[in-house]
Short mmCIF file of C-alpha atoms in Angstrom, two decimals:
data_model
loop_
_atom_site.label_atom_id
_atom_site.label_comp_id
_atom_site.label_asym_id
_atom_site.label_seq_id
_atom_site.Cartn_x
_atom_site.Cartn_y
_atom_site.Cartn_z
CA ALA A 106 60.11 -107.46 -132.64
CA GLN A 107 57.25 -105.68 -134.29
CA SER A 108 54.92 -107.72 -136.45
CA VAL A 109 51.61 -107.34 -138.19
CA THR A 110 49.14 -110.12 -138.89
CA GLN A 111 46.35 -109.94 -141.40
CA PRO A 112 44.63 -113.30 -140.97
CA ASP A 113 42.52 -113.11 -144.12
CA ILE A 114 44.35 -113.45 -147.41
CA HIS A 115 41.18 -112.98 -149.44
CA ILE A 116 37.83 -111.45 -148.56
CA THR A 117 34.79 -111.42 -150.84
CA VAL A 118 31.79 -109.22 -150.18
CA SER A 119 28.83 -108.11 -152.23
CA GLU A 120 28.61 -104.56 -153.42
CA GLY A 121 26.72 -102.50 -150.85
CA ALA A 122 27.54 -104.86 -148.01
CA SER A 123 29.58 -103.90 -144.99
CA LEU A 124 33.25 -104.75 -144.71
CA GLU A 125 35.68 -105.48 -141.93
CA LEU A 126 39.33 -106.32 -142.53
CA ARG A 127 41.23 -107.65 -139.57
CA CYS A 128 44.66 -106.59 -138.38
CA ASN A 129 46.55 -107.61 -135.27
CA TYR A 130 49.92 -106.27 -134.26
CA SER A 131 52.65 -107.24 -131.88
CA TYR A 132 54.51 -104.44 -130.21
CA GLY A 133 55.62 -103.51 -126.71
CA ALA A 134 54.19 -100.02 -126.63
CA THR A 135 51.49 -98.12 -128.46
CA PRO A 136 52.53 -98.23 -132.06
CA TYR A 137 51.74 -95.98 -134.95
CA LEU A 138 49.19 -97.83 -137.09
CA PHE A 139 48.31 -97.42 -140.73
CA TRP A 140 46.05 -98.84 -143.39
CA TYR A 141 47.13 -98.56 -147.01
CA VAL A 142 45.33 -99.62 -150.19
CA GLN A 143 47.00 -100.80 -153.37
CA SER A 144 45.24 -101.15 -156.71
CA PRO A 145 46.77 -103.60 -159.20
CA GLY A 146 50.09 -102.37 -160.53
CA GLN A 147 49.95 -99.23 -158.44
CA GLY A 148 51.70 -97.81 -155.42
CA LEU A 149 50.17 -97.51 -151.98
CA GLN A 150 47.63 -94.93 -150.91
CA LEU A 151 47.21 -94.05 -147.26
CA LEU A 152 43.65 -94.66 -146.08
CA LEU A 153 44.06 -93.66 -142.47
CA LYS A 154 46.45 -93.66 -139.55
CA TYR A 155 46.37 -93.79 -135.77
CA PHE A 156 48.96 -92.21 -133.56
CA SER A 157 47.09 -91.30 -130.37
CA GLY A 158 43.83 -89.89 -129.10
CA ASP A 159 40.42 -91.05 -130.27
CA THR A 160 40.62 -94.76 -130.96
CA LEU A 161 38.11 -94.56 -133.83
CA VAL A 162 39.85 -93.07 -136.82
CA GLN A 163 38.15 -91.78 -139.92
CA GLY A 164 39.91 -92.06 -143.25
CA ILE A 165 39.37 -91.38 -146.89
CA LYS A 166 36.84 -93.10 -149.15
CA GLY A 167 34.48 -93.75 -146.26
CA PHE A 168 36.81 -96.07 -144.35
CA GLU A 169 37.32 -96.09 -140.62
CA ALA A 170 39.40 -98.14 -138.23
CA GLU A 171 39.27 -98.76 -134.52
CA PHE A 172 42.30 -99.21 -132.32
CA LYS A 173 41.70 -101.70 -129.52
CA ARG A 174 44.69 -101.91 -127.22
CA SER A 175 43.32 -104.84 -125.23
CA GLN A 176 43.04 -106.92 -128.39
CA SER A 177 46.12 -105.50 -130.15
CA SER A 178 43.90 -104.90 -133.12
CA PHE A 179 43.31 -102.18 -135.67
CA ASN A 180 40.49 -103.44 -137.88
CA LEU A 181 39.40 -101.55 -140.96
CA ARG A 182 35.70 -101.07 -141.66
CA LYS A 183 33.42 -99.63 -144.27
CA PRO A 184 29.61 -99.65 -143.98
CA SER A 185 28.91 -100.11 -147.69
CA VAL A 186 31.51 -101.18 -150.23
CA HIS A 187 31.65 -100.10 -153.84
CA TRP A 188 33.03 -102.07 -156.77
CA SER A 189 35.93 -99.61 -156.91
CA ASP A 190 37.04 -100.74 -153.45
CA ALA A 191 38.36 -104.00 -154.90
CA ALA A 192 42.09 -103.88 -154.16
CA GLU A 193 44.81 -105.11 -151.83
CA TYR A 194 44.74 -103.69 -148.32
CA PHE A 195 47.79 -103.52 -146.11
CA CYS A 196 47.89 -102.90 -142.39
CA ALA A 197 51.19 -101.49 -141.12
CA VAL A 198 52.90 -100.56 -137.88
CA SER A 199 55.84 -98.40 -136.92
CA LYS A 200 57.44 -96.96 -133.82
CA GLY A 201 57.05 -93.48 -135.23
CA ASP A 202 60.17 -92.01 -136.71
CA ASP A 203 61.20 -95.40 -137.99
CA LYS A 204 60.57 -97.91 -140.70
CA ILE A 205 57.11 -99.31 -141.35
CA ILE A 206 56.38 -103.00 -141.05
CA PHE A 207 53.65 -104.25 -143.35
CA GLY A 208 51.27 -107.13 -143.00
CA LYS A 209 50.95 -109.61 -145.85
CA GLY A 210 47.85 -107.92 -147.14
CA THR A 211 44.21 -108.83 -147.70
CA ARG A 212 42.83 -108.92 -151.20
CA LEU A 213 39.27 -107.63 -151.36
CA HIS A 214 36.94 -108.94 -154.05
CA ILE A 215 33.58 -107.33 -154.70
CA LEU A 216 30.62 -109.28 -156.08
CA PRO A 217 28.20 -107.30 -158.25
CA GLY B 155 49.80 -82.59 -151.41
CA ALA B 156 52.55 -85.08 -150.52
CA VAL B 157 52.93 -86.54 -154.00
CA VAL B 158 55.75 -88.95 -154.78
CA SER B 159 56.67 -89.89 -158.34
CA GLN B 160 58.82 -92.66 -159.73
CA HIS B 161 60.52 -92.91 -163.07
CA PRO B 162 60.37 -95.02 -165.08
CA SER B 163 57.08 -96.72 -164.36
CA TRP B 164 58.32 -99.86 -166.04
CA VAL B 165 61.58 -101.00 -167.57
CA ILE B 166 62.80 -104.04 -169.44
CA CYS B 167 66.51 -104.70 -169.59
CA LYS B 168 68.96 -107.40 -170.54
CA SER B 169 70.69 -109.50 -167.95
CA GLY B 170 73.99 -107.93 -166.86
CA THR B 171 72.98 -104.34 -167.45
CA SER B 172 72.30 -101.70 -164.79
CA VAL B 173 69.02 -99.92 -164.26
CA LYS B 174 68.40 -96.67 -162.41
CA ILE B 175 65.06 -95.84 -160.81
CA GLU B 176 64.27 -92.33 -159.62
CA CYS B 177 62.04 -91.38 -156.71
CA ARG B 178 60.98 -87.76 -156.34
CA SER B 179 58.92 -85.92 -153.79
CA LEU B 180 57.08 -83.37 -155.91
CA ASP B 181 55.61 -80.93 -153.42
CA PHE B 182 57.54 -81.47 -150.24
CA GLN B 183 61.04 -82.02 -148.98
CA ALA B 184 61.95 -85.48 -147.76
CA THR B 185 64.95 -86.07 -145.57
CA THR B 186 64.19 -89.77 -145.54
CA MET B 187 63.15 -92.02 -148.38
CA PHE B 188 62.56 -95.74 -148.31
CA TRP B 189 62.94 -98.38 -151.00
CA TYR B 190 60.74 -101.44 -151.03
CA ARG B 191 60.50 -104.51 -153.18
CA GLN B 192 57.27 -106.36 -153.81
CA PHE B 193 56.96 -109.78 -155.38
CA PRO B 194 53.67 -110.79 -157.03
CA LYS B 195 50.85 -111.22 -154.58
CA GLN B 196 53.13 -110.50 -151.64
CA SER B 197 53.69 -107.68 -149.20
CA LEU B 198 56.26 -104.94 -149.38
CA MET B 199 59.72 -105.78 -148.12
CA LEU B 200 61.88 -102.88 -147.01
CA MET B 201 65.21 -102.88 -148.80
CA ALA B 202 66.86 -99.76 -147.45
CA THR B 203 66.37 -96.43 -145.77
CA SER B 204 67.88 -93.46 -147.53
CA ASN B 205 68.75 -90.25 -145.71
CA GLU B 206 69.67 -87.12 -147.61
CA GLY B 207 73.39 -86.53 -147.64
CA SER B 208 74.37 -89.76 -145.94
CA LYS B 209 74.80 -93.42 -146.75
CA ALA B 210 71.74 -95.59 -146.98
CA THR B 211 70.95 -98.15 -144.32
CA TYR B 212 70.27 -101.56 -145.83
CA GLU B 213 68.08 -104.27 -144.38
CA GLN B 214 69.56 -107.62 -143.59
CA GLY B 215 70.03 -109.74 -146.68
CA VAL B 216 69.99 -106.83 -149.14
CA GLU B 217 73.23 -106.50 -151.09
CA LYS B 218 74.33 -102.88 -150.91
CA ASP B 219 76.77 -103.28 -153.79
CA LYS B 220 74.00 -104.58 -156.01
CA PHE B 221 71.32 -102.09 -155.03
CA LEU B 222 73.03 -98.71 -155.00
CA ILE B 223 71.07 -95.92 -153.37
CA ASN B 224 71.82 -92.24 -153.68
CA HIS B 225 69.88 -89.48 -151.92
CA ALA B 226 71.62 -86.37 -153.10
CA SER B 227 68.85 -83.86 -152.52
CA LEU B 228 65.77 -83.38 -150.38
CA THR B 229 63.52 -84.30 -153.28
CA LEU B 230 65.35 -87.08 -155.10
CA SER B 231 66.57 -90.56 -154.30
CA THR B 232 67.78 -93.07 -156.85
CA LEU B 233 68.03 -96.85 -156.76
CA THR B 234 70.42 -98.47 -159.21
CA VAL B 235 70.16 -102.19 -159.76
CA THR B 236 73.63 -103.16 -160.92
CA SER B 237 74.34 -106.17 -163.14
CA ALA B 238 70.69 -107.08 -163.12
CA HIS B 239 69.63 -110.72 -163.30
CA PRO B 240 66.21 -112.24 -163.95
CA GLU B 241 65.71 -112.84 -160.22
CA ASP B 242 65.87 -109.07 -159.72
CA SER B 243 62.65 -108.73 -161.68
CA SER B 244 60.15 -107.24 -159.30
CA PHE B 245 58.02 -104.24 -158.43
CA TYR B 246 60.10 -101.55 -156.71
CA ILE B 247 58.29 -98.92 -154.67
CA CYS B 248 59.73 -95.90 -152.95
CA SER B 249 58.26 -93.80 -150.19
CA ALA B 250 59.17 -90.46 -148.67
CA ARG B 251 58.76 -88.95 -145.27
CA LEU B 252 58.37 -85.24 -144.69
CA ALA B 253 61.42 -83.28 -143.61
CA GLY B 254 61.19 -82.29 -140.00
CA GLY B 255 59.93 -85.63 -138.89
CA GLY B 256 56.52 -87.10 -139.02
CA GLU B 257 55.46 -90.68 -139.04
CA THR B 258 53.62 -90.91 -142.34
CA GLN B 259 55.26 -92.25 -145.46
CA TYR B 260 53.94 -91.27 -148.86
CA PHE B 261 54.39 -93.85 -151.56
CA GLY B 262 55.30 -93.60 -155.20
CA PRO B 263 53.39 -95.49 -157.90
CA GLY B 264 56.11 -98.11 -158.26
CA THR B 265 58.47 -99.26 -161.00
CA ARG B 266 58.11 -102.66 -162.57
CA LEU B 267 61.46 -104.14 -163.60
CA LEU B 268 61.73 -107.09 -165.94
CA VAL B 269 65.18 -108.52 -166.54
CA LEU B 270 65.47 -110.79 -169.55
#
């Protein structure tokens, strides 16, 4: 069965510092991978997605993620965070034309 | 593009009443819509998959007679919580996938339901 693991429940970084949010997946083939962001009381916004091709994916708001098949990982990165990046981040996986399985999320806190 | 709206954004109702939540794709047609439930500080749990013109497919443990889903058009799906109870209080989020396939789901802003 597909599963997604986000090992960090909370992450705190200083404004301007770099960020990496971890995501590991379990799936028999190459999955479709997503990162979504959710601000408090809001729906989800798609940051980026990987289906195939270049394993380094660029997204919105300066985020990027790298697919590493050997590690079954799809970590999200940003070189310099802004206070507005404080939110909940969800990694997700699907088989394609199928339902999405979400990780439990990582809450990002930004120190001024 | 690919905007999904939900109405209402929040609703308070009395125990025993029914509540209908609408999910609309505003600028695209969606053959498939999904309904999720999210408890505080938790992830999204898929409740059901709704395909236009056919019966919804419910996830294990979700009562289909309690959570009625209708997907009558390519731009509208509704979730009706029947005989709501306080334990149904939650954040309900819908998503829509473009007609013609595609792997990306676009999410609505969510509806917060409080049952008194």
